[in-house]
Amino acid sequence: MHQRIEQIRSRMRDAARRCGRDPESIRLVAVSKKVSAERVRQAIAEGIHVFGENYVQEARGKIDRLSGLGVSWHFIGHLQSNKARQAVALFDLIHSVDSLKLAHALNREAAKANKVQPVLMQVNIGRETTKSGVSASEANRLAREIGSLENLALQGLMAMPPYSDDPEKTRPYFTALKDLRDRLQGGLDSDLKNKIHLQELSMGMTADFEVAIECGATIIRVGTALFGARD
Ligand SMILES: *Cc1c(COP(=O)(O)O)cnc(C)c1O
């Protein structure tokens, strides 16, 4: 695992340098779905401190077992409104807000927990029927609505473009997400401009994180390259 992590970090640095970005401005989220708490513990020992989980139930067990180690947990899977309470209790950043119903549920639970919950809005940038996320045309409206909720802090956008084994084919989708972010931020009314800062772009996985960094990713979500293939 040590070597894998070193390799990812060096590829992140190279990609950042190629486009004149500070490598420190890009966060690595280690995607630990289907990875045991013991292997996560190993990754923590290697200096990884942010983990991404797709399933609330699975995550809860690991978070319990690994509490007190100072790591941060992100939720990156599809979230159902009835899991909002647990999600607010467990996660420092929820990447996958894709409906007003879910946003309201999270806002309500965050208020009860006395927390301002950081969230990202998931965009279905490739318009795939199999993927969740709002369409680019709905994004404007949902961003304003999320932005007006007291107990949510909308910090940016997340996307999972159509899979391709050629990362260059994914580049246009990453660029589209960044352009959408820039348009959304630029188009906010002055009352929301002070509240919403869409600084995060969560995009790029094992197959394409270097291209994502070149396109402006601030958070990459890497599973396989770090933990090996999942069964
Ligand atoms: C599983 C998953 C990842 C990690 O994928 P890898 O190809 O293993 O790096 C990233 N983001 C989301 C939303 C995922 O579900």
JSON list of N, CA, C and O in Angstrom, two decimals, residues 89-142:
[
{"chain": "A", "resi": 89, "resn": "ALA", "atom": "N", "xyz": [-24.81, 12.88, 10.80]},
{"chain": "A", "resi": 89, "resn": "ALA", "atom": "CA", "xyz": [-24.04, 12.53, 12.01]},
{"chain": "A", "resi": 89, "resn": "ALA", "atom": "C", "xyz": [-22.65, 12.01, 11.65]},
{"chain": "A", "resi": 89, "resn": "ALA", "atom": "O", "xyz": [-21.71, 12.17, 12.43]},
{"chain": "A", "resi": 90, "resn": "LEU", "atom": "N", "xyz": [-22.50, 11.40, 10.49]},
{"chain": "A", "resi": 90, "resn": "LEU", "atom": "CA", "xyz": [-21.26, 10.68, 10.19]},
{"chain": "A", "resi": 90, "resn": "LEU", "atom": "C", "xyz": [-20.27, 11.42, 9.29]},
{"chain": "A", "resi": 90, "resn": "LEU", "atom": "O", "xyz": [-19.06, 11.21, 9.39]},
{"chain": "A", "resi": 91, "resn": "PHE", "atom": "N", "xyz": [-20.78, 12.28, 8.38]},
{"chain": "A", "resi": 91, "resn": "PHE", "atom": "CA", "xyz": [-19.89, 12.73, 7.30]},
{"chain": "A", "resi": 91, "resn": "PHE", "atom": "C", "xyz": [-19.57, 14.23, 7.35]},
{"chain": "A", "resi": 91, "resn": "PHE", "atom": "O", "xyz": [-20.43, 15.05, 7.62]},
{"chain": "A", "resi": 92, "resn": "ASP", "atom": "N", "xyz": [-18.31, 14.51, 7.02]},
{"chain": "A", "resi": 92, "resn": "ASP", "atom": "CA", "xyz": [-17.85, 15.90, 6.99]},
{"chain": "A", "resi": 92, "resn": "ASP", "atom": "C", "xyz": [-18.21, 16.60, 5.68]},
{"chain": "A", "resi": 92, "resn": "ASP", "atom": "O", "xyz": [-18.29, 17.82, 5.63]},
{"chain": "A", "resi": 93, "resn": "LEU", "atom": "N", "xyz": [-18.34, 15.79, 4.62]},
{"chain": "A", "resi": 93, "resn": "LEU", "atom": "CA", "xyz": [-18.77, 16.38, 3.34]},
{"chain": "A", "resi": 93, "resn": "LEU", "atom": "C", "xyz": [-19.61, 15.35, 2.60]},
{"chain": "A", "resi": 93, "resn": "LEU", "atom": "O", "xyz": [-19.22, 14.19, 2.48]},
{"chain": "A", "resi": 94, "resn": "ILE", "atom": "N", "xyz": [-20.77, 15.78, 2.14]},
{"chain": "A", "resi": 94, "resn": "ILE", "atom": "CA", "xyz": [-21.66, 14.91, 1.36]},
{"chain": "A", "resi": 94, "resn": "ILE", "atom": "C", "xyz": [-21.60, 15.39, -0.09]},
{"chain": "A", "resi": 94, "resn": "ILE", "atom": "O", "xyz": [-21.99, 16.51, -0.39]},
{"chain": "A", "resi": 95, "resn": "HIS", "atom": "N", "xyz": [-21.06, 14.52, -0.97]},
{"chain": "A", "resi": 95, "resn": "HIS", "atom": "CA", "xyz": [-20.78, 14.93, -2.36]},
{"chain": "A", "resi": 95, "resn": "HIS", "atom": "C", "xyz": [-22.00, 14.85, -3.27]},
{"chain": "A", "resi": 95, "resn": "HIS", "atom": "O", "xyz": [-21.92, 15.29, -4.41]},
{"chain": "A", "resi": 96, "resn": "SER", "atom": "N", "xyz": [-23.08, 14.21, -2.80]},
{"chain": "A", "resi": 96, "resn": "SER", "atom": "CA", "xyz": [-24.07, 13.70, -3.75]},
{"chain": "A", "resi": 96, "resn": "SER", "atom": "C", "xyz": [-25.47, 14.26, -3.57]},
{"chain": "A", "resi": 96, "resn": "SER", "atom": "O", "xyz": [-26.45, 13.55, -3.76]},
{"chain": "A", "resi": 97, "resn": "VAL", "atom": "N", "xyz": [-25.59, 15.53, -3.23]},
{"chain": "A", "resi": 97, "resn": "VAL", "atom": "CA", "xyz": [-26.93, 16.11, -3.13]},
{"chain": "A", "resi": 97, "resn": "VAL", "atom": "C", "xyz": [-27.47, 16.35, -4.53]},
{"chain": "A", "resi": 97, "resn": "VAL", "atom": "O", "xyz": [-26.83, 17.05, -5.34]},
{"chain": "A", "resi": 98, "resn": "ASP", "atom": "N", "xyz": [-28.60, 15.73, -4.84]},
{"chain": "A", "resi": 98, "resn": "ASP", "atom": "CA", "xyz": [-29.10, 15.80, -6.21]},
{"chain": "A", "resi": 98, "resn": "ASP", "atom": "C", "xyz": [-30.59, 16.07, -6.31]},
{"chain": "A", "resi": 98, "resn": "ASP", "atom": "O", "xyz": [-31.18, 15.92, -7.37]},
{"chain": "A", "resi": 99, "resn": "SER", "atom": "N", "xyz": [-31.21, 16.42, -5.19]},
{"chain": "A", "resi": 99, "resn": "SER", "atom": "CA", "xyz": [-32.63, 16.79, -5.26]},
{"chain": "A", "resi": 99, "resn": "SER", "atom": "C", "xyz": [-32.96, 17.74, -4.13]},
{"chain": "A", "resi": 99, "resn": "SER", "atom": "O", "xyz": [-32.27, 17.76, -3.09]},
{"chain": "A", "resi": 100, "resn": "LEU", "atom": "N", "xyz": [-34.04, 18.47, -4.33]},
{"chain": "A", "resi": 100, "resn": "LEU", "atom": "CA", "xyz": [-34.47, 19.41, -3.31]},
{"chain": "A", "resi": 100, "resn": "LEU", "atom": "C", "xyz": [-34.99, 18.65, -2.09]},
{"chain": "A", "resi": 100, "resn": "LEU", "atom": "O", "xyz": [-34.77, 19.07, -0.94]},
{"chain": "A", "resi": 101, "resn": "LYS", "atom": "N", "xyz": [-35.61, 17.51, -2.34]},
{"chain": "A", "resi": 101, "resn": "LYS", "atom": "CA", "xyz": [-36.12, 16.69, -1.24]},
{"chain": "A", "resi": 101, "resn": "LYS", "atom": "C", "xyz": [-34.98, 16.27, -0.30]},
{"chain": "A", "resi": 101, "resn": "LYS", "atom": "O", "xyz": [-35.07, 16.41, 0.91]},
{"chain": "A", "resi": 102, "resn": "LEU", "atom": "N", "xyz": [-33.89, 15.78, -0.90]},
{"chain": "A", "resi": 102, "resn": "LEU", "atom": "CA", "xyz": [-32.74, 15.37, -0.10]},
{"chain": "A", "resi": 102, "resn": "LEU", "atom": "C", "xyz": [-32.12, 16.58, 0.60]},
{"chain": "A", "resi": 102, "resn": "LEU", "atom": "O", "xyz": [-31.76, 16.51, 1.78]},
{"chain": "A", "resi": 103, "resn": "ALA", "atom": "N", "xyz": [-32.02, 17.69, -0.10]},
{"chain": "A", "resi": 103, "resn": "ALA", "atom": "CA", "xyz": [-31.44, 18.90, 0.49]},
{"chain": "A", "resi": 103, "resn": "ALA", "atom": "C", "xyz": [-32.25, 19.33, 1.72]},
{"chain": "A", "resi": 103, "resn": "ALA", "atom": "O", "xyz": [-31.69, 19.66, 2.77]},
{"chain": "A", "resi": 104, "resn": "HIS", "atom": "N", "xyz": [-33.57, 19.28, 1.60]},
{"chain": "A", "resi": 104, "resn": "HIS", "atom": "CA", "xyz": [-34.42, 19.66, 2.73]},
{"chain": "A", "resi": 104, "resn": "HIS", "atom": "C", "xyz": [-34.25, 18.71, 3.90]},
{"chain": "A", "resi": 104, "resn": "HIS", "atom": "O", "xyz": [-34.19, 19.13, 5.06]},
{"chain": "A", "resi": 105, "resn": "ALA", "atom": "N", "xyz": [-34.19, 17.42, 3.60]},
{"chain": "A", "resi": 105, "resn": "ALA", "atom": "CA", "xyz": [-34.01, 16.43, 4.66]},
{"chain": "A", "resi": 105, "resn": "ALA", "atom": "C", "xyz": [-32.69, 16.66, 5.39]},
{"chain": "A", "resi": 105, "resn": "ALA", "atom": "O", "xyz": [-32.62, 16.63, 6.62]},
{"chain": "A", "resi": 106, "resn": "LEU", "atom": "N", "xyz": [-31.64, 16.89, 4.64]},
{"chain": "A", "resi": 106, "resn": "LEU", "atom": "CA", "xyz": [-30.32, 17.14, 5.26]},
{"chain": "A", "resi": 106, "resn": "LEU", "atom": "C", "xyz": [-30.33, 18.43, 6.07]},
{"chain": "A", "resi": 106, "resn": "LEU", "atom": "O", "xyz": [-29.77, 18.50, 7.17]},
{"chain": "A", "resi": 107, "resn": "ASN", "atom": "N", "xyz": [-30.97, 19.45, 5.54]},
{"chain": "A", "resi": 107, "resn": "ASN", "atom": "CA", "xyz": [-31.04, 20.73, 6.23]},
{"chain": "A", "resi": 107, "resn": "ASN", "atom": "C", "xyz": [-31.75, 20.59, 7.57]},
{"chain": "A", "resi": 107, "resn": "ASN", "atom": "O", "xyz": [-31.30, 21.13, 8.59]},
{"chain": "A", "resi": 108, "resn": "ARG", "atom": "N", "xyz": [-32.85, 19.84, 7.55]},
{"chain": "A", "resi": 108, "resn": "ARG", "atom": "CA", "xyz": [-33.63, 19.62, 8.77]},
{"chain": "A", "resi": 108, "resn": "ARG", "atom": "C", "xyz": [-32.79, 18.89, 9.83]},
{"chain": "A", "resi": 108, "resn": "ARG", "atom": "O", "xyz": [-32.73, 19.28, 10.98]},
{"chain": "A", "resi": 109, "resn": "GLU", "atom": "N", "xyz": [-32.12, 17.82, 9.39]},
{"chain": "A", "resi": 109, "resn": "GLU", "atom": "CA", "xyz": [-31.33, 17.04, 10.34]},
{"chain": "A", "resi": 109, "resn": "GLU", "atom": "C", "xyz": [-30.11, 17.82, 10.83]},
{"chain": "A", "resi": 109, "resn": "GLU", "atom": "O", "xyz": [-29.71, 17.71, 11.98]},
{"chain": "A", "resi": 110, "resn": "ALA", "atom": "N", "xyz": [-29.52, 18.59, 9.95]},
{"chain": "A", "resi": 110, "resn": "ALA", "atom": "CA", "xyz": [-28.38, 19.41, 10.36]},
{"chain": "A", "resi": 110, "resn": "ALA", "atom": "C", "xyz": [-28.81, 20.44, 11.40]},
{"chain": "A", "resi": 110, "resn": "ALA", "atom": "O", "xyz": [-28.10, 20.68, 12.38]},
{"chain": "A", "resi": 111, "resn": "ALA", "atom": "N", "xyz": [-29.98, 21.02, 11.20]},
{"chain": "A", "resi": 111, "resn": "ALA", "atom": "CA", "xyz": [-30.50, 21.99, 12.16]},
{"chain": "A", "resi": 111, "resn": "ALA", "atom": "C", "xyz": [-30.68, 21.33, 13.53]},
{"chain": "A", "resi": 111, "resn": "ALA", "atom": "O", "xyz": [-30.27, 21.87, 14.56]},
{"chain": "A", "resi": 112, "resn": "LYS", "atom": "N", "xyz": [-31.27, 20.13, 13.53]},
{"chain": "A", "resi": 112, "resn": "LYS", "atom": "CA", "xyz": [-31.46, 19.41, 14.80]},
{"chain": "A", "resi": 112, "resn": "LYS", "atom": "C", "xyz": [-30.14, 19.11, 15.48]},
{"chain": "A", "resi": 112, "resn": "LYS", "atom": "O", "xyz": [-30.04, 19.10, 16.70]},
{"chain": "A", "resi": 113, "resn": "ALA", "atom": "N", "xyz": [-29.13, 18.82, 14.67]},
{"chain": "A", "resi": 113, "resn": "ALA", "atom": "CA", "xyz": [-27.83, 18.46, 15.22]},
{"chain": "A", "resi": 113, "resn": "ALA", "atom": "C", "xyz": [-26.97, 19.69, 15.49]},
{"chain": "A", "resi": 113, "resn": "ALA", "atom": "O", "xyz": [-25.81, 19.56, 15.89]},
{"chain": "A", "resi": 114, "resn": "ASN", "atom": "N", "xyz": [-27.54, 20.87, 15.23]},
{"chain": "A", "resi": 114, "resn": "ASN", "atom": "CA", "xyz": [-26.79, 22.10, 15.45]},
{"chain": "A", "resi": 114, "resn": "ASN", "atom": "C", "xyz": [-25.52, 22.17, 14.62]},
{"chain": "A", "resi": 114, "resn": "ASN", "atom": "O", "xyz": [-24.45, 22.53, 15.10]},
{"chain": "A", "resi": 115, "resn": "LYS", "atom": "N", "xyz": [-25.65, 21.80, 13.36]},
{"chain": "A", "resi": 115, "resn": "LYS", "atom": "CA", "xyz": [-24.48, 21.69, 12.49]},
{"chain": "A", "resi": 115, "resn": "LYS", "atom": "C", "xyz": [-24.78, 22.40, 11.18]},
{"chain": "A", "resi": 115, "resn": "LYS", "atom": "O", "xyz": [-25.93, 22.43, 10.74]},
{"chain": "A", "resi": 116, "resn": "VAL", "atom": "N", "xyz": [-23.78, 23.00, 10.59]},
{"chain": "A", "resi": 116, "resn": "VAL", "atom": "CA", "xyz": [-23.92, 23.44, 9.21]},
{"chain": "A", "resi": 116, "resn": "VAL", "atom": "C", "xyz": [-23.21, 22.39, 8.37]},
{"chain": "A", "resi": 116, "resn": "VAL", "atom": "O", "xyz": [-22.00, 22.18, 8.50]},
{"chain": "A", "resi": 117, "resn": "GLN", "atom": "N", "xyz": [-23.98, 21.67, 7.59]},
{"chain": "A", "resi": 117, "resn": "GLN", "atom": "CA", "xyz": [-23.45, 20.51, 6.87]},
{"chain": "A", "resi": 117, "resn": "GLN", "atom": "C", "xyz": [-22.88, 20.93, 5.51]},
{"chain": "A", "resi": 117, "resn": "GLN", "atom": "O", "xyz": [-23.61, 21.39, 4.63]},
{"chain": "A", "resi": 118, "resn": "PRO", "atom": "N", "xyz": [-21.57, 20.75, 5.31]},
{"chain": "A", "resi": 118, "resn": "PRO", "atom": "CA", "xyz": [-20.99, 20.99, 3.99]},
{"chain": "A", "resi": 118, "resn": "PRO", "atom": "C", "xyz": [-21.48, 19.95, 2.96]},
{"chain": "A", "resi": 118, "resn": "PRO", "atom": "O", "xyz": [-21.51, 18.75, 3.27]},
{"chain": "A", "resi": 119, "resn": "VAL", "atom": "N", "xyz": [-21.88, 20.42, 1.80]},
{"chain": "A", "resi": 119, "resn": "VAL", "atom": "CA", "xyz": [-22.37, 19.52, 0.75]},
{"chain": "A", "resi": 119, "resn": "VAL", "atom": "C", "xyz": [-21.86, 19.97, -0.62]},
{"chain": "A", "resi": 119, "resn": "VAL", "atom": "O", "xyz": [-21.48, 21.13, -0.82]},
{"chain": "A", "resi": 120, "resn": "LEU", "atom": "N", "xyz": [-21.87, 19.03, -1.54]},
{"chain": "A", "resi": 120, "resn": "LEU", "atom": "CA", "xyz": [-21.65, 19.32, -2.96]},
{"chain": "A", "resi": 120, "resn": "LEU", "atom": "C", "xyz": [-22.92, 18.92, -3.70]},
{"chain": "A", "resi": 120, "resn": "LEU", "atom": "O", "xyz": [-23.67, 18.06, -3.23]},
{"chain": "A", "resi": 121, "resn": "MET", "atom": "N", "xyz": [-23.12, 19.51, -4.84]},
{"chain": "A", "resi": 121, "resn": "MET", "atom": "CA", "xyz": [-24.25, 19.12, -5.68]},
{"chain": "A", "resi": 121, "resn": "MET", "atom": "C", "xyz": [-23.73, 18.20, -6.78]},
{"chain": "A", "resi": 121, "resn": "MET", "atom": "O", "xyz": [-22.78, 18.52, -7.48]},
{"chain": "A", "resi": 122, "resn": "GLN", "atom": "N", "xyz": [-24.37, 17.02, -6.90]},
{"chain": "A", "resi": 122, "resn": "GLN", "atom": "CA", "xyz": [-23.93, 16.08, -7.93]},
{"chain": "A", "resi": 122, "resn": "GLN", "atom": "C", "xyz": [-24.62, 16.39, -9.25]},
{"chain": "A", "resi": 122, "resn": "GLN", "atom": "O", "xyz": [-25.84, 16.54, -9.32]},
{"chain": "A", "resi": 123, "resn": "VAL", "atom": "N", "xyz": [-23.82, 16.49, -10.30]},
{"chain": "A", "resi": 123, "resn": "VAL", "atom": "CA", "xyz": [-24.33, 16.81, -11.63]},
{"chain": "A", "resi": 123, "resn": "VAL", "atom": "C", "xyz": [-24.15, 15.59, -12.54]},
{"chain": "A", "resi": 123, "resn": "VAL", "atom": "O", "xyz": [-23.08, 15.00, -12.59]},
{"chain": "A", "resi": 124, "resn": "ASN", "atom": "N", "xyz": [-25.20, 15.24, -13.23]},
{"chain": "A", "resi": 124, "resn": "ASN", "atom": "CA", "xyz": [-25.15, 14.13, -14.20]},
{"chain": "A", "resi": 124, "resn": "ASN", "atom": "C", "xyz": [-24.64, 14.71, -15.52]},
{"chain": "A", "resi": 124, "resn": "ASN", "atom": "O", "xyz": [-25.40, 14.97, -16.44]},
{"chain": "A", "resi": 125, "resn": "ILE", "atom": "N", "xyz": [-23.32, 14.89, -15.56]},
{"chain": "A", "resi": 125, "resn": "ILE", "atom": "CA", "xyz": [-22.71, 15.69, -16.62]},
{"chain": "A", "resi": 125, "resn": "ILE", "atom": "C", "xyz": [-22.76, 14.98, -17.97]},
{"chain": "A", "resi": 125, "resn": "ILE", "atom": "O", "xyz": [-22.74, 15.63, -19.01]},
{"chain": "A", "resi": 126, "resn": "GLY", "atom": "N", "xyz": [-22.86, 13.65, -17.96]},
{"chain": "A", "resi": 126, "resn": "GLY", "atom": "CA", "xyz": [-22.95, 12.91, -19.22]},
{"chain": "A", "resi": 126, "resn": "GLY", "atom": "C", "xyz": [-24.38, 12.55, -19.62]},
{"chain": "A", "resi": 126, "resn": "GLY", "atom": "O", "xyz": [-24.59, 11.82, -20.57]},
{"chain": "A", "resi": 127, "resn": "ARG", "atom": "N", "xyz": [-25.36, 13.07, -18.86]},
{"chain": "A", "resi": 127, "resn": "ARG", "atom": "CA", "xyz": [-26.77, 12.81, -19.10]},
{"chain": "A", "resi": 127, "resn": "ARG", "atom": "C", "xyz": [-27.05, 11.32, -19.27]},
{"chain": "A", "resi": 127, "resn": "ARG", "atom": "O", "xyz": [-27.72, 10.89, -20.20]},
{"chain": "A", "resi": 128, "resn": "GLU", "atom": "N", "xyz": [-26.53, 10.52, -18.35]},
{"chain": "A", "resi": 128, "resn": "GLU", "atom": "CA", "xyz": [-26.75, 9.08, -18.41]},
{"chain": "A", "resi": 128, "resn": "GLU", "atom": "C", "xyz": [-27.96, 8.70, -17.57]},
{"chain": "A", "resi": 128, "resn": "GLU", "atom": "O", "xyz": [-28.09, 9.14, -16.43]},
{"chain": "A", "resi": 129, "resn": "THR", "atom": "N", "xyz": [-28.80, 7.83, -18.11]},
{"chain": "A", "resi": 129, "resn": "THR", "atom": "CA", "xyz": [-30.00, 7.43, -17.36]},
{"chain": "A", "resi": 129, "resn": "THR", "atom": "C", "xyz": [-29.64, 6.59, -16.14]},
{"chain": "A", "resi": 129, "resn": "THR", "atom": "O", "xyz": [-30.40, 6.54, -15.18]},
{"chain": "A", "resi": 130, "resn": "THR", "atom": "N", "xyz": [-28.48, 5.94, -16.18]},
{"chain": "A", "resi": 130, "resn": "THR", "atom": "CA", "xyz": [-28.09, 5.06, -15.08]},
{"chain": "A", "resi": 130, "resn": "THR", "atom": "C", "xyz": [-27.46, 5.81, -13.92]},
{"chain": "A", "resi": 130, "resn": "THR", "atom": "O", "xyz": [-27.18, 5.22, -12.89]},
{"chain": "A", "resi": 131, "resn": "LYS", "atom": "N", "xyz": [-27.19, 7.09, -14.08]},
{"chain": "A", "resi": 131, "resn": "LYS", "atom": "CA", "xyz": [-26.48, 7.81, -13.01]},
{"chain": "A", "resi": 131, "resn": "LYS", "atom": "C", "xyz": [-27.36, 8.85, -12.35]},
{"chain": "A", "resi": 131, "resn": "LYS", "atom": "O", "xyz": [-28.23, 9.44, -12.98]},
{"chain": "A", "resi": 132, "resn": "SER", "atom": "N", "xyz": [-27.10, 9.09, -11.07]},
{"chain": "A", "resi": 132, "resn": "SER", "atom": "CA", "xyz": [-27.85, 10.14, -10.40]},
{"chain": "A", "resi": 132, "resn": "SER", "atom": "C", "xyz": [-27.17, 11.48, -10.65]},
{"chain": "A", "resi": 132, "resn": "SER", "atom": "O", "xyz": [-26.11, 11.57, -11.24]},
{"chain": "A", "resi": 133, "resn": "GLY", "atom": "N", "xyz": [-27.81, 12.50, -10.15]},
{"chain": "A", "resi": 133, "resn": "GLY", "atom": "CA", "xyz": [-27.28, 13.85, -10.36]},
{"chain": "A", "resi": 133, "resn": "GLY", "atom": "C", "xyz": [-28.29, 14.70, -11.10]},
{"chain": "A", "resi": 133, "resn": "GLY", "atom": "O", "xyz": [-29.11, 14.19, -11.85]},
{"chain": "A", "resi": 134, "resn": "VAL", "atom": "N", "xyz": [-28.22, 15.99, -10.88]},
{"chain": "A", "resi": 134, "resn": "VAL", "atom": "CA", "xyz": [-29.11, 16.91, -11.61]},
{"chain": "A", "resi": 134, "resn": "VAL", "atom": "C", "xyz": [-28.53, 17.17, -12.99]},
{"chain": "A", "resi": 134, "resn": "VAL", "atom": "O", "xyz": [-27.33, 17.03, -13.21]},
{"chain": "A", "resi": 135, "resn": "SER", "atom": "N", "xyz": [-29.39, 17.54, -13.91]},
{"chain": "A", "resi": 135, "resn": "SER", "atom": "CA", "xyz": [-28.89, 17.90, -15.23]},
{"chain": "A", "resi": 135, "resn": "SER", "atom": "C", "xyz": [-28.30, 19.30, -15.15]},
{"chain": "A", "resi": 135, "resn": "SER", "atom": "O", "xyz": [-28.59, 20.07, -14.23]},
{"chain": "A", "resi": 136, "resn": "ALA", "atom": "N", "xyz": [-27.46, 19.62, -16.12]},
{"chain": "A", "resi": 136, "resn": "ALA", "atom": "CA", "xyz": [-26.83, 20.94, -16.11]},
{"chain": "A", "resi": 136, "resn": "ALA", "atom": "C", "xyz": [-27.89, 22.04, -16.12]},
{"chain": "A", "resi": 136, "resn": "ALA", "atom": "O", "xyz": [-27.72, 23.08, -15.51]},
{"chain": "A", "resi": 137, "resn": "SER", "atom": "N", "xyz": [-29.02, 21.77, -16.79]},
{"chain": "A", "resi": 137, "resn": "SER", "atom": "CA", "xyz": [-30.04, 22.82, -16.88]},
{"chain": "A", "resi": 137, "resn": "SER", "atom": "C", "xyz": [-30.80, 23.00, -15.56]},
{"chain": "A", "resi": 137, "resn": "SER", "atom": "O", "xyz": [-31.31, 24.08, -15.28]},
{"chain": "A", "resi": 138, "resn": "GLU", "atom": "N", "xyz": [-30.87, 21.94, -14.75]},
{"chain": "A", "resi": 138, "resn": "GLU", "atom": "CA", "xyz": [-31.53, 22.07, -13.45]},
{"chain": "A", "resi": 138, "resn": "GLU", "atom": "C", "xyz": [-30.60, 22.62, -12.37]},
{"chain": "A", "resi": 138, "resn": "GLU", "atom": "O", "xyz": [-31.04, 22.99, -11.28]},
{"chain": "A", "resi": 139, "resn": "ALA", "atom": "N", "xyz": [-29.30, 22.61, -12.69]},
{"chain": "A", "resi": 139, "resn": "ALA", "atom": "CA", "xyz": [-28.29, 22.90, -11.67]},
{"chain": "A", "resi": 139, "resn": "ALA", "atom": "C", "xyz": [-28.46, 24.30, -11.08]},
{"chain": "A", "resi": 139, "resn": "ALA", "atom": "O", "xyz": [-28.33, 24.49, -9.87]},
{"chain": "A", "resi": 140, "resn": "ASN", "atom": "N", "xyz": [-28.76, 25.24, -11.93]},
{"chain": "A", "resi": 140, "resn": "ASN", "atom": "CA", "xyz": [-28.89, 26.62, -11.49]},
{"chain": "A", "resi": 140, "resn": "ASN", "atom": "C", "xyz": [-29.95, 26.76, -10.40]},
{"chain": "A", "resi": 140, "resn": "ASN", "atom": "O", "xyz": [-29.71, 27.34, -9.33]},
{"chain": "A", "resi": 141, "resn": "ARG", "atom": "N", "xyz": [-31.11, 26.17, -10.69]},
{"chain": "A", "resi": 141, "resn": "ARG", "atom": "CA", "xyz": [-32.21, 26.31, -9.74]},
{"chain": "A", "resi": 141, "resn": "ARG", "atom": "C", "xyz": [-31.90, 25.59, -8.43]},
{"chain": "A", "resi": 141, "resn": "ARG", "atom": "O", "xyz": [-32.08, 26.15, -7.34]},
{"chain": "A", "resi": 142, "resn": "LEU", "atom": "N", "xyz": [-31.40, 24.36, -8.53]},
{"chain": "A", "resi": 142, "resn": "LEU", "atom": "CA", "xyz": [-31.13, 23.62, -7.29]},
{"chain": "A", "resi": 142, "resn": "LEU", "atom": "C", "xyz": [-30.02, 24.29, -6.48]},
{"chain": "A", "resi": 142, "resn": "LEU", "atom": "O", "xyz": [-30.09, 24.33, -5.25]}
]
